[in-house]
Short mmCIF file of C-alpha atoms in Angstrom, two decimals:
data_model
loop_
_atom_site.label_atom_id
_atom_site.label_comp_id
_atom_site.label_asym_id
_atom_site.label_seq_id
_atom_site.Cartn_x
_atom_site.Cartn_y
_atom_site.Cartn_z
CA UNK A 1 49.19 4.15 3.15
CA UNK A 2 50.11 5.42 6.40
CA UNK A 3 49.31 3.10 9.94
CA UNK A 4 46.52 5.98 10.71
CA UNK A 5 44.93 5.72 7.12
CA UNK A 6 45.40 1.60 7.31
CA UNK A 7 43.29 1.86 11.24
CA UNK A 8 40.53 3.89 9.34
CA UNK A 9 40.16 1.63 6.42
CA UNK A 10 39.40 -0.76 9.09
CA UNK A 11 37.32 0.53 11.56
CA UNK A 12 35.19 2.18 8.53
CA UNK A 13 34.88 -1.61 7.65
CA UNK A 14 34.25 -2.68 10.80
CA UNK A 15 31.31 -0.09 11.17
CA UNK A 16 29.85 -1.27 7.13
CA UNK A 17 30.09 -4.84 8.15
CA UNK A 18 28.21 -3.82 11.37
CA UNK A 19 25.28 -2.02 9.68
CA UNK A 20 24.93 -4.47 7.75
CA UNK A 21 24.74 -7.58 9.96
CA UNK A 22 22.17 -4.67 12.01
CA UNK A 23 19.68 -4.17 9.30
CA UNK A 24 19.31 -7.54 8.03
CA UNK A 25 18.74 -8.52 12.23
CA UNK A 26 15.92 -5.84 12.32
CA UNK A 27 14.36 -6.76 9.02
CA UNK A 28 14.27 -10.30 10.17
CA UNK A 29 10.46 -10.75 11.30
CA UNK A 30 8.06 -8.49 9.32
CA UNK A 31 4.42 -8.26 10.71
CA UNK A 32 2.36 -7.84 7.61
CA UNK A 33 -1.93 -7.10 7.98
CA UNK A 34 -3.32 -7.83 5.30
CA UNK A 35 -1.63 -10.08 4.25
CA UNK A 36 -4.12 -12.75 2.30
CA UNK A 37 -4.76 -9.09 0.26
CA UNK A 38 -3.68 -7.99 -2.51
CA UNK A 39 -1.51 -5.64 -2.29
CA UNK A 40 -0.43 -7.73 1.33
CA UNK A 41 -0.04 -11.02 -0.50
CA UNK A 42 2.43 -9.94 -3.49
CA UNK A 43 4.50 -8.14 -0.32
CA UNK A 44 4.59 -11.33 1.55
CA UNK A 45 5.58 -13.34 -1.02
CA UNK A 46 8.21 -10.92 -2.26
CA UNK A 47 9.64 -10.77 1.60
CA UNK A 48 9.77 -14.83 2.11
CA UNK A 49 11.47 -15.02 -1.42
CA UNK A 50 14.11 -12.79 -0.11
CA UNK A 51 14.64 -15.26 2.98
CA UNK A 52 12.62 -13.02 5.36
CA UNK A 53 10.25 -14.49 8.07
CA UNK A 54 6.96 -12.87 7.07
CA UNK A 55 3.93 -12.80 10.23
CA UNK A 56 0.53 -12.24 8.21
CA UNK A 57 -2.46 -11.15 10.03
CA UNK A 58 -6.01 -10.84 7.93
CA UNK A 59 -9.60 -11.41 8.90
CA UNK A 60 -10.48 -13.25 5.70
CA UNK A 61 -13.94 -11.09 5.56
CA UNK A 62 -16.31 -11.36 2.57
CA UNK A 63 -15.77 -8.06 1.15
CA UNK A 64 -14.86 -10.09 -2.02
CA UNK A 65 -14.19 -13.47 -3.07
CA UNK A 66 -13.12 -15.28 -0.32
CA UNK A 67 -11.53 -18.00 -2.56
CA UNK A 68 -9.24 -15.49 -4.33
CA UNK A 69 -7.80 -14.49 -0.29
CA UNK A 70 -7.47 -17.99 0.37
CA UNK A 71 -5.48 -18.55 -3.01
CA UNK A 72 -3.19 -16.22 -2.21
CA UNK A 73 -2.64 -17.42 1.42
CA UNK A 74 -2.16 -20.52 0.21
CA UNK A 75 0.64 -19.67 -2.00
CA UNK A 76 2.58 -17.66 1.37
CA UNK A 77 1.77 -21.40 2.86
CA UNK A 78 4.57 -22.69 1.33
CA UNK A 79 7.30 -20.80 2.66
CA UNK A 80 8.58 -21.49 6.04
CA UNK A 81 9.36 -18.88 7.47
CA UNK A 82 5.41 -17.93 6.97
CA UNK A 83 3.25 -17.61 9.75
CA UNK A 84 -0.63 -16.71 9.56
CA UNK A 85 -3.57 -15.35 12.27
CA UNK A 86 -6.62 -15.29 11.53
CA UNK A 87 -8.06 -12.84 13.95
CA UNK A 88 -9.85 -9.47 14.08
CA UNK A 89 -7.43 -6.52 13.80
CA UNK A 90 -10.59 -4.53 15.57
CA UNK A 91 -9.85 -6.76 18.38
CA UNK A 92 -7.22 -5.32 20.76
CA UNK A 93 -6.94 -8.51 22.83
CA UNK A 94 -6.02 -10.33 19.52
CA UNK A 95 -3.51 -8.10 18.46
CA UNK A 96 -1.64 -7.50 21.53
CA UNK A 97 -1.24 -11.03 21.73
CA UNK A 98 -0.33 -11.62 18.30
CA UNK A 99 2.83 -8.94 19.15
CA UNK A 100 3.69 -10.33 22.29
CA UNK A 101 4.24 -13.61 21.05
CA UNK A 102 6.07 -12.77 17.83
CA UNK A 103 7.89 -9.59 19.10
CA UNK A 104 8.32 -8.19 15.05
CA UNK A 105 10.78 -5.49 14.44
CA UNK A 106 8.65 -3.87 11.38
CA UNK A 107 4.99 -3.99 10.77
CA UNK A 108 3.29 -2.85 7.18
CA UNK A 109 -0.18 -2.37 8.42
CA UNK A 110 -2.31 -2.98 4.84
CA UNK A 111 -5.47 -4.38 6.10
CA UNK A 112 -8.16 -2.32 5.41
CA UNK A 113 -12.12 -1.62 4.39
CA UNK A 114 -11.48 -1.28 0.94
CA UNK A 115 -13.74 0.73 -1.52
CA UNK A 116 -14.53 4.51 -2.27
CA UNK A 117 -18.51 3.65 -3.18
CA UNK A 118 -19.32 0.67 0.15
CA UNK A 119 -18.29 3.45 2.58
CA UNK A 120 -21.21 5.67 1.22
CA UNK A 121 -23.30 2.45 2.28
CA UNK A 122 -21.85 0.82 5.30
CA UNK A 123 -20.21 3.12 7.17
CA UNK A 124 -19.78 1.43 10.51
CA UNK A 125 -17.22 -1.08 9.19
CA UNK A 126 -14.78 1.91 8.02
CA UNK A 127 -14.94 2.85 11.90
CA UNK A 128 -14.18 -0.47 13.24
CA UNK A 129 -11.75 -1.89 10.26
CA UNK A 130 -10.02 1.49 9.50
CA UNK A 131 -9.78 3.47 12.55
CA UNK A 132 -10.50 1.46 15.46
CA UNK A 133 -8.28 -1.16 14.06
CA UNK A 134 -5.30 1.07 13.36
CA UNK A 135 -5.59 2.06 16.78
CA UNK A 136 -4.87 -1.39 18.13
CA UNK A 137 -1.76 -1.44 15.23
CA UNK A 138 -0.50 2.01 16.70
CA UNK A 139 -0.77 0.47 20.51
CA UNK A 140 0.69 -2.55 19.78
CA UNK A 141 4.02 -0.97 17.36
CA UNK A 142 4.09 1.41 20.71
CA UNK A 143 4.19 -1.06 23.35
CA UNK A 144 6.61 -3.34 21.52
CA UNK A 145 9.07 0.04 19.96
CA UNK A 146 8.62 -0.87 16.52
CA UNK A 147 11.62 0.17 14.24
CA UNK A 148 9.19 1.57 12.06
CA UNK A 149 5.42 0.90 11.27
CA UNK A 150 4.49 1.46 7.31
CA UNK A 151 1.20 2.12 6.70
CA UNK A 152 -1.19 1.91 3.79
CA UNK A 153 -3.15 5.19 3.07
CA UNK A 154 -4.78 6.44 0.01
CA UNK A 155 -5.00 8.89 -3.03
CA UNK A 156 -8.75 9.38 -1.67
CA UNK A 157 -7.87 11.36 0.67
CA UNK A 158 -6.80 14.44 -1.94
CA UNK A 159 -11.02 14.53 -2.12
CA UNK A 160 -12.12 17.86 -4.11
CA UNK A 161 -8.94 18.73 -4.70
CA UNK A 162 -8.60 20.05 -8.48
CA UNK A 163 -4.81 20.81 -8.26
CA UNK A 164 -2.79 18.45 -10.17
CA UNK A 165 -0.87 16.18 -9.79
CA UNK A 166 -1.72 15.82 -6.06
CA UNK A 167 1.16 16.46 -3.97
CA UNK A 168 1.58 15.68 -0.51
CA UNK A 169 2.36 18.97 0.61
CA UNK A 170 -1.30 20.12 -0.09
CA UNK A 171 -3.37 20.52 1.81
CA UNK A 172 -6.20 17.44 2.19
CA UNK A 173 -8.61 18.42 4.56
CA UNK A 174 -11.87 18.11 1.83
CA UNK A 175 -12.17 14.28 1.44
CA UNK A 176 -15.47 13.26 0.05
CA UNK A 177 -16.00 9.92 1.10
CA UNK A 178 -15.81 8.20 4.74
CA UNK A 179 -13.12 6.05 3.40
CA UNK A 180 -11.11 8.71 2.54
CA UNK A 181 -11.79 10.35 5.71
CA UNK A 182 -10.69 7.07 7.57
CA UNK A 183 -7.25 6.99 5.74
CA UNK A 184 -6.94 10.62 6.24
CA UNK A 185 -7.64 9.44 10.19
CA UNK A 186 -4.99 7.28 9.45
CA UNK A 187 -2.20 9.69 9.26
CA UNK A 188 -2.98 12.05 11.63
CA UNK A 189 -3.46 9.06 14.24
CA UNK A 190 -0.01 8.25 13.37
CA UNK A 191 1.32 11.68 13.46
CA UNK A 192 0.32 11.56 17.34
CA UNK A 193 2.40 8.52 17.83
CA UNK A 194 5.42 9.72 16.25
CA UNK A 195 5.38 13.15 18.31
CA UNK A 196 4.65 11.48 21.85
CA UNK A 197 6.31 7.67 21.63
CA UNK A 198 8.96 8.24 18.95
CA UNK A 199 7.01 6.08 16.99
CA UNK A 200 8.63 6.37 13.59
CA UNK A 201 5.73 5.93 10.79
CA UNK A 202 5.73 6.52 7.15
CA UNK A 203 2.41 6.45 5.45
CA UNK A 204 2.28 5.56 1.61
CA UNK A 205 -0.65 6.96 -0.66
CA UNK A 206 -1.51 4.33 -3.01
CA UNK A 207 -2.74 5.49 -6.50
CA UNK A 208 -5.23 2.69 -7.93
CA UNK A 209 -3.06 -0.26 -8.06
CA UNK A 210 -3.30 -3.29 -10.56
CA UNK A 211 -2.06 -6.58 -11.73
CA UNK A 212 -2.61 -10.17 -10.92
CA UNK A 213 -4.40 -11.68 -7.78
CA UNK A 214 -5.88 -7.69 -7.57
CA UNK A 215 -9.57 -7.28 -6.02
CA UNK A 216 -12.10 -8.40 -8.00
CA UNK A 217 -14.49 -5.07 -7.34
CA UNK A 218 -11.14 -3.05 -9.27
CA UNK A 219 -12.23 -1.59 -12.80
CA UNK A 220 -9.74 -3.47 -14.82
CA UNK A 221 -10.66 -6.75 -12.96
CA UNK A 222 -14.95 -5.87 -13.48
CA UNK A 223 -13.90 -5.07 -17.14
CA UNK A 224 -12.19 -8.19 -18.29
CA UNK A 225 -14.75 -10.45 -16.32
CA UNK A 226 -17.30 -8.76 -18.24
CA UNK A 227 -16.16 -8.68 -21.77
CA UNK A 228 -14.71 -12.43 -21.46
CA UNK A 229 -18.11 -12.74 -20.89
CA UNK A 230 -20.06 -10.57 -22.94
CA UNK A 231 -21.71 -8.33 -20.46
CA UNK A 232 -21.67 -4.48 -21.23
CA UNK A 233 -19.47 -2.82 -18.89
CA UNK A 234 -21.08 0.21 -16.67
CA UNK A 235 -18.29 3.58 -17.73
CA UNK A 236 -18.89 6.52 -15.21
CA UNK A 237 -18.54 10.19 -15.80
CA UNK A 238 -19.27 9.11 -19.56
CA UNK A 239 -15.98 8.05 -19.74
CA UNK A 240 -14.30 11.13 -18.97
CA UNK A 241 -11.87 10.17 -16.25
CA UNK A 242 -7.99 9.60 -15.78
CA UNK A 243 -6.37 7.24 -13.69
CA UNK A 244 -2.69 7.55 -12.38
CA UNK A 245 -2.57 3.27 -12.48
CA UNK A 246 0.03 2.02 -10.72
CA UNK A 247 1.05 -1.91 -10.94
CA UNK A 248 1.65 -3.92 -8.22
CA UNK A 249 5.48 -4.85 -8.46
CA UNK A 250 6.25 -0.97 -8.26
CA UNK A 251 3.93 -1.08 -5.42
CA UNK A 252 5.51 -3.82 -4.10
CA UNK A 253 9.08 -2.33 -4.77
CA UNK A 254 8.29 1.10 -3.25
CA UNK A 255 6.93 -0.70 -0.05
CA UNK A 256 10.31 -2.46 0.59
CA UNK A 257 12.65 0.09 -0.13
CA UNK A 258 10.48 2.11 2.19
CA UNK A 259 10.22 0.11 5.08
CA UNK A 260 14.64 0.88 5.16
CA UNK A 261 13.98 4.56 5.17
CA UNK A 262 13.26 4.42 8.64
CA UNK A 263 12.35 8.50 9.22
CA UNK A 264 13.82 11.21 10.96
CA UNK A 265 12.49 14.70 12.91
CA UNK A 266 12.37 17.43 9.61
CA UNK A 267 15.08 19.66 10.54
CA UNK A 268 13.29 22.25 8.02
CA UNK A 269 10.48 21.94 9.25
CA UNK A 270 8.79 25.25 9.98
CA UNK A 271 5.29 25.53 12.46
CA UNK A 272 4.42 28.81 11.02
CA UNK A 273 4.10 27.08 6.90
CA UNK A 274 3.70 23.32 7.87
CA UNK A 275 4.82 20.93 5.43
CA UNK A 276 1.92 17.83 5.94
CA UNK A 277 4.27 15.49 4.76
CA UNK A 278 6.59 15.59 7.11
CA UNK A 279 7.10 16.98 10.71
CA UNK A 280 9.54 17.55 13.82
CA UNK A 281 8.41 14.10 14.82
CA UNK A 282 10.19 10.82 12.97
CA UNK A 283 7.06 11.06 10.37
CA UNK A 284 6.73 10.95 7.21
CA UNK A 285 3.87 10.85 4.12
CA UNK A 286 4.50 9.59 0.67
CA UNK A 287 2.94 9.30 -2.93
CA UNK A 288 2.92 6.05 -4.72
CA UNK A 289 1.88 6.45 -8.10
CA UNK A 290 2.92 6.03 -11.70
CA UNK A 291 3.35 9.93 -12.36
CA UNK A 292 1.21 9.09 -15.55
CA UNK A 293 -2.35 9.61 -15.70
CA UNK A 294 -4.31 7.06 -18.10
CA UNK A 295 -7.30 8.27 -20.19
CA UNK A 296 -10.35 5.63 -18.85
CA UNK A 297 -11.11 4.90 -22.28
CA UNK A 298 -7.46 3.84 -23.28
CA UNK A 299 -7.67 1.79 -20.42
CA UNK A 300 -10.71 0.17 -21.65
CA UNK A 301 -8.74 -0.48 -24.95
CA UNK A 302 -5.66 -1.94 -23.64
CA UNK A 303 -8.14 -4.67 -21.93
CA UNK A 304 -9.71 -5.36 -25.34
CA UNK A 305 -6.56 -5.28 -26.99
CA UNK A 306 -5.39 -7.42 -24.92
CA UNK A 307 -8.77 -10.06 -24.80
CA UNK A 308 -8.94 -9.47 -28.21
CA UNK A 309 -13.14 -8.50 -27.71
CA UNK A 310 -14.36 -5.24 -28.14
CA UNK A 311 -16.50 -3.69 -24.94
CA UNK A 312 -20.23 -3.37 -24.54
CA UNK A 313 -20.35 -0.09 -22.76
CA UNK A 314 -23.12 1.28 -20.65
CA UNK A 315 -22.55 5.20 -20.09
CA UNK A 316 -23.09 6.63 -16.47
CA UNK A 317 -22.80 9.85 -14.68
CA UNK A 318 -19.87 10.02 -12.00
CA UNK A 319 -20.82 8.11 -8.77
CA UNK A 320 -20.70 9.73 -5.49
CA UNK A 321 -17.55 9.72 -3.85
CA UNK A 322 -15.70 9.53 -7.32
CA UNK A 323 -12.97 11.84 -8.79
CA UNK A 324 -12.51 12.35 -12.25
CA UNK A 325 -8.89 12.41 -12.20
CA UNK A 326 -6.11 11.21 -9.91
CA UNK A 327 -2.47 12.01 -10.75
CA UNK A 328 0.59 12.06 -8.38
CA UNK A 329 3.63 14.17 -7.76
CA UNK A 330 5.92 11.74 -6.35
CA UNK A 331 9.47 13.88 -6.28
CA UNK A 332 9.61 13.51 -3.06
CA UNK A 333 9.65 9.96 -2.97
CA UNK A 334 11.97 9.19 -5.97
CA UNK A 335 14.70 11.81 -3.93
CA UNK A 336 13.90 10.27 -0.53
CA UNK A 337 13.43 6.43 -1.94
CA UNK A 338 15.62 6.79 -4.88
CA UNK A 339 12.38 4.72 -7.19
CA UNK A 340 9.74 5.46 -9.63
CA UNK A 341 7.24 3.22 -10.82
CA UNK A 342 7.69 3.07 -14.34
CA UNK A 343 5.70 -0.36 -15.65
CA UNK A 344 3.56 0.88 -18.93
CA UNK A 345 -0.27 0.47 -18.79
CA UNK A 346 0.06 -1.84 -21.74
CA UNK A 347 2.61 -4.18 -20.17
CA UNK A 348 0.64 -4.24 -16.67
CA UNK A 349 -2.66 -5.19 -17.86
CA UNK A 350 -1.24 -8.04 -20.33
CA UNK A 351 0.14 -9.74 -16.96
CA UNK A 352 -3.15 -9.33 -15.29
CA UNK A 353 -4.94 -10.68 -17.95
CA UNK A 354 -2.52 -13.39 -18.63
CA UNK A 355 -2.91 -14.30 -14.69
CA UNK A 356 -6.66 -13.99 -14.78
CA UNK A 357 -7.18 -16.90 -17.64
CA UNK A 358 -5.05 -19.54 -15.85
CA UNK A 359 -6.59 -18.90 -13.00
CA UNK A 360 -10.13 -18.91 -14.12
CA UNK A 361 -9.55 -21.50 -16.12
CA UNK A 362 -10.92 -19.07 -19.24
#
């Protein structure tokens, strides 16, 4: 090997070794809302096993069991390098402080008003949790030139669409509930920041996640409380809907390797036939699903397979604000992310159920 060839081997080390000393420095502090959640607390607690310092932020509201949130912020407890505020997300004051003292270099902003059906109900705390919230998120990431804010939208926001599976170059502009409409917000609010403060934001469309610790008003969670207990279980659209389910550690997975894809202005991307999912701004909108729409009722039977009790069924007409099928295209996130979610319906709701006994004590 010639001296030339011997001075590149080494410089191209050089540069390897740097990168990597550079991305484990900006991954160091990881601002996570939500983070007594669900799908915040299995992301925290994967982070802080992986020697990350983890800042959770959560209001701790009554949505659901508070119990189950403080369970699982009890568990993030025992790290170290864990850090938790309890404050008001809808509270800029809060926030900004929150930022300024902890100066994080990513922020996975999960917190949310949850639920398709509440938002039909009480639709002032979608405003104030969803939008006026993310606002303060945005400003904050802004004023403190986030590497890259990660943000939690939905598969709610594909509304009427009948096209399947929902891909995120369509077009999503008929949402049919306010929470839908809210996490539609979402991404165009953070479409703004990434044209005018470089912002660089990559939203992630969750498809009706599972698995333990999940929210007690989920389906599979309302149907194993219920036939444990012998209560009939209410089954909308007469059973006739499909489900793209999608388990938590793929969540969880697709999350992490996300928050390295930190994105980049779409060369390709053309203003006359606008691609939604990405733009000439560092922006970027992904699907996370499992690819693998689930028949309702097969759900049903994995959960009494699994409990080993057959289901008392009640069957209802579809509720407002319901689809009766969600399915996702996510291509562009297995070529951009290089991961699928894969876990099996079968193997995913044995866990949760397995998880729910202990901790019920059942």
């Amino acid at each position: 090997m010639s001296s030339f060839e011997n001075f590149k081997t080494s410089l191209w080390s050089k540069v390897k070794f740097f990168n990597t000393i550079h991305n484990n420095k900006i991954l160091e502090k990881i601002l996570i809302t939500g983070s007594a959640g669900f799908i915040g607390f299995h992301l925290s607690r994967r982070l802080l096993s992986e020697g990350f310092e983890v800042v959770g932020l959560d209001n701790l509201n009554d949505y659901y069991d508070v119990n189950l949130k403080n369970a699982r912020n009890g568990i993030l407890h025992e790290y170290d390098k864990y850090r938790f505020y309890h404050i008001e997300l809808a509270n800029k004051n809060e926030v900004v402080e929150v930022f300024d003292k902890e100066c994080p270099s990513h922020v996975v902003h999960l917190a949310a008003q949850a639920g398709v059906r509440y938002s039909l109900i009480n639709p002032n705390a979608y405003i104030s949790a969803n939008i006026v919230a993310f606002t303060n998120i945005l400003e904050s990431s802004r004023a403190q030139q986030i590497e890259h804010l990660v943000y939690a939208s939905s598969s709610s926001v594909y509304g009427a669409n009948t096209k399947v599976p929902f891909s995120t170059s369509d077009n999503v502009d008929h949402p049919i509930s306010l929470y839908a409409t809210s996490k539609k917000a979402n991404e165009l609010m953070a479409h703004t920041y990434s044209v005018n403060f470089k912002l660089p934001t990559t939203g992630l469309r969750f498809f009706t996640v599972y698995g333990p610790y999940g929210r007690p008003d989920m389906a599979l969670f309302l149907f194993t409380k219920a036939i444990i207990e012998g209560k009939p279980i209410d089954v909308f659209n007469n059973g006739d809907m499909k489900r793209d389910f999608t388990y938590i550690d793929d969540i969880v997975e697709g999350v992490v390797r996300t928050m390295k894809k930190i994105p980049k202005p779409d060369n390709n991307w053309n203003a006359r036939d606008p691609n939604p999912a990405s733009s000439f701004a560092p922006y970027k909108i992904y699907n996370i699903g499992n690819n693998a729409p689930v028949e309702l009722m097969d759900f049903i039977e994995a959960i009494e397979s699994e409990i080993g009790k057959k289901a008392q069924i009640n069957y209802m007409p579809i509720q407002k604000g319901d689809v009766p099928i969600t399915f996702a295209d996510v291509e562009d996130f297995y070529n951009d992310i290089d991961f699928k979610p894969s876990t099996n319906i079968k193997d995913g709701v044995k866990s949760f159920i397995s998880w729910y006994r202990k901790f019920y004590k059942d």
